[in-house]
């Protein structure tokens, strides 16, 4: 185990020009580069201790926040246009592209929590990832839940969409520790209530990846 790794915070630029806040630990480490991709409504700082652990064991580690989340959120989410799909088709590819440029030829390992695991599948450049460890990642089609879980989930989704439409965002604490942009909440609800989840969404051609 090495001493505490140096930490650098910087901006990733997505293909549409949006700037995401990212943190690199252990830049000088010789092991595979590991990217930690967050769950919905969970900020990158939540994974800081795990990132530090990995860097102390010889891996450079990148963490980042999706648009509208954590340090990548604007001062107010009202009127913010970021969608749920944008995290997978724009933000995750930005992290992969940065990794490819900063560590060319270095093995790239991806640790994805919930959305961070299945969202990688929407990224056009995901073939660059050598290994994926996804946890709490699943098809979120509510039809696959036990009836007891569905009876709890449907009202929560209904209330969440109504609140998001009314306030222009979903306040923190109703889903995770972060507030959710309105369009991210509405699209999340749409995906989860679509048969076969993202594979049933007709206007999401990125599932081909």
mmCIF file of N, CA and C in Angstrom, residues 85 87-89 92-93 96 110 114-127 129 132 134 137 198-199 204-209:
data_model
loop_
_atom_site.group_PDB
_atom_site.id
_atom_site.type_symbol
_atom_site.label_atom_id
_atom_site.label_comp_id
_atom_site.label_asym_id
_atom_site.label_seq_id
_atom_site.Cartn_x
_atom_site.Cartn_y
_atom_site.Cartn_z
ATOM 1 N N UNK A 85 -30.761 9.956 -20.479
ATOM 2 C CA UNK A 85 -29.953 9.304 -21.506
ATOM 3 C C UNK A 85 -28.624 10.018 -21.760
ATOM 4 N N UNK A 87 -26.479 11.056 -19.793
ATOM 5 C CA UNK A 87 -25.385 10.522 -18.980
ATOM 6 C C UNK A 87 -24.673 9.381 -19.700
ATOM 7 N N UNK A 88 -25.447 8.561 -20.417
ATOM 8 C CA UNK A 88 -24.859 7.411 -21.103
ATOM 9 C C UNK A 88 -24.324 7.723 -22.493
ATOM 10 N N UNK A 89 -24.994 8.639 -23.218
ATOM 11 C CA UNK A 89 -24.580 8.872 -24.604
ATOM 12 C C UNK A 89 -23.620 10.054 -24.752
ATOM 13 N N UNK A 92 -20.637 9.646 -20.126
ATOM 14 C CA UNK A 92 -19.752 8.476 -20.009
ATOM 15 C C UNK A 92 -18.750 8.421 -21.166
ATOM 16 N N UNK A 93 -19.168 8.678 -22.414
ATOM 17 C CA UNK A 93 -18.176 8.719 -23.492
ATOM 18 C C UNK A 93 -17.087 9.769 -23.266
ATOM 19 N N UNK A 96 -14.537 8.202 -21.008
ATOM 20 C CA UNK A 96 -13.745 7.198 -21.735
ATOM 21 C C UNK A 96 -12.741 7.878 -22.663
ATOM 22 N N UNK A 110 -13.651 -0.428 -15.488
ATOM 23 C CA UNK A 110 -14.835 0.393 -15.203
ATOM 24 C C UNK A 110 -15.603 -0.234 -14.051
ATOM 25 N N UNK A 114 -25.158 0.911 -10.357
ATOM 26 C CA UNK A 114 -26.497 1.132 -10.910
ATOM 27 C C UNK A 114 -26.388 1.707 -12.323
ATOM 28 N N UNK A 115 -26.831 2.968 -12.539
ATOM 29 C CA UNK A 115 -26.737 3.540 -13.881
ATOM 30 C C UNK A 115 -25.310 3.475 -14.417
ATOM 31 N N UNK A 116 -24.337 3.650 -13.548
ATOM 32 C CA UNK A 116 -22.942 3.635 -13.990
ATOM 33 C C UNK A 116 -22.527 2.329 -14.627
ATOM 34 N N UNK A 117 -23.271 1.247 -14.338
ATOM 35 C CA UNK A 117 -22.988 -0.036 -14.967
ATOM 36 C C UNK A 117 -23.696 -0.202 -16.285
ATOM 37 N N UNK A 118 -25.036 -0.024 -16.310
ATOM 38 C CA UNK A 118 -25.743 -0.253 -17.569
ATOM 39 C C UNK A 118 -25.648 0.946 -18.510
ATOM 40 N N UNK A 119 -25.392 2.147 -17.968
ATOM 41 C CA UNK A 119 -25.234 3.320 -18.821
ATOM 42 C C UNK A 119 -24.030 3.214 -19.731
ATOM 43 N N UNK A 120 -23.025 2.452 -19.313
ATOM 44 C CA UNK A 120 -21.849 2.230 -20.154
ATOM 45 C C UNK A 120 -22.244 1.610 -21.486
ATOM 46 N N UNK A 121 -23.308 0.829 -21.479
ATOM 47 C CA UNK A 121 -23.749 0.183 -22.713
ATOM 48 C C UNK A 121 -24.240 1.154 -23.764
ATOM 49 N N UNK A 122 -24.587 2.370 -23.380
ATOM 50 C CA UNK A 122 -25.065 3.368 -24.338
ATOM 51 C C UNK A 122 -23.927 4.175 -24.959
ATOM 52 N N UNK A 123 -22.724 4.021 -24.444
ATOM 53 C CA UNK A 123 -21.582 4.809 -24.905
ATOM 54 C C UNK A 123 -21.022 4.243 -26.211
ATOM 55 N N UNK A 124 -20.851 5.106 -27.192
ATOM 56 C CA UNK A 124 -20.381 4.653 -28.508
ATOM 57 C C UNK A 124 -18.956 4.124 -28.469
ATOM 58 N N UNK A 125 -18.179 4.543 -27.467
ATOM 59 C CA UNK A 125 -16.775 4.134 -27.377
ATOM 60 C C UNK A 125 -16.521 3.140 -26.255
ATOM 61 N N UNK A 126 -17.549 2.408 -25.845
ATOM 62 C CA UNK A 126 -17.390 1.504 -24.696
ATOM 63 C C UNK A 126 -16.479 0.313 -24.977
ATOM 64 N N UNK A 127 -16.152 0.066 -26.237
ATOM 65 C CA UNK A 127 -15.236 -1.034 -26.545
ATOM 66 C C UNK A 127 -13.837 -0.770 -25.995
ATOM 67 N N UNK A 129 -13.217 -0.084 -22.995
ATOM 68 C CA UNK A 129 -13.168 -0.612 -21.630
ATOM 69 C C UNK A 129 -12.767 -2.088 -21.659
ATOM 70 N N UNK A 132 -15.291 -4.665 -16.873
ATOM 71 C CA UNK A 132 -16.404 -3.974 -16.222
ATOM 72 C C UNK A 132 -16.837 -4.748 -14.989
ATOM 73 N N UNK A 134 -19.985 -4.254 -12.545
ATOM 74 C CA UNK A 134 -21.209 -3.496 -12.294
ATOM 75 C C UNK A 134 -21.906 -4.063 -11.068
ATOM 76 N N UNK A 137 -26.706 -3.009 -10.848
ATOM 77 C CA UNK A 137 -27.108 -2.658 -12.212
ATOM 78 C C UNK A 137 -28.054 -3.738 -12.704
ATOM 79 N N UNK A 198 -34.500 -0.115 -21.358
ATOM 80 C CA UNK A 198 -33.931 0.701 -22.426
ATOM 81 C C UNK A 198 -34.060 0.029 -23.793
ATOM 82 N N UNK A 199 -34.112 -1.294 -23.814
ATOM 83 C CA UNK A 199 -34.205 -1.989 -25.098
ATOM 84 C C UNK A 199 -35.585 -1.843 -25.735
ATOM 85 N N UNK A 204 -34.134 5.444 -28.809
ATOM 86 C CA UNK A 204 -32.826 5.328 -28.167
ATOM 87 C C UNK A 204 -31.940 4.404 -29.000
ATOM 88 N N UNK A 205 -31.495 4.870 -30.161
ATOM 89 C CA UNK A 205 -30.691 4.022 -31.044
ATOM 90 C C UNK A 205 -29.366 3.593 -30.445
ATOM 91 N N UNK A 206 -28.922 4.306 -29.388
ATOM 92 C CA UNK A 206 -27.634 3.976 -28.767
ATOM 93 C C UNK A 206 -27.622 2.609 -28.118
ATOM 94 N N UNK A 207 -28.771 1.965 -27.977
ATOM 95 C CA UNK A 207 -28.757 0.606 -27.421
ATOM 96 C C UNK A 207 -28.005 -0.357 -28.340
ATOM 97 N N UNK A 208 -27.741 0.056 -29.560
ATOM 98 C CA UNK A 208 -26.987 -0.820 -30.468
ATOM 99 C C UNK A 208 -25.547 -1.032 -29.986
ATOM 100 N N UNK A 209 -25.092 -0.147 -29.104
ATOM 101 C CA UNK A 209 -23.740 -0.280 -28.574
ATOM 102 C C UNK A 209 -23.642 -1.342 -27.495
#
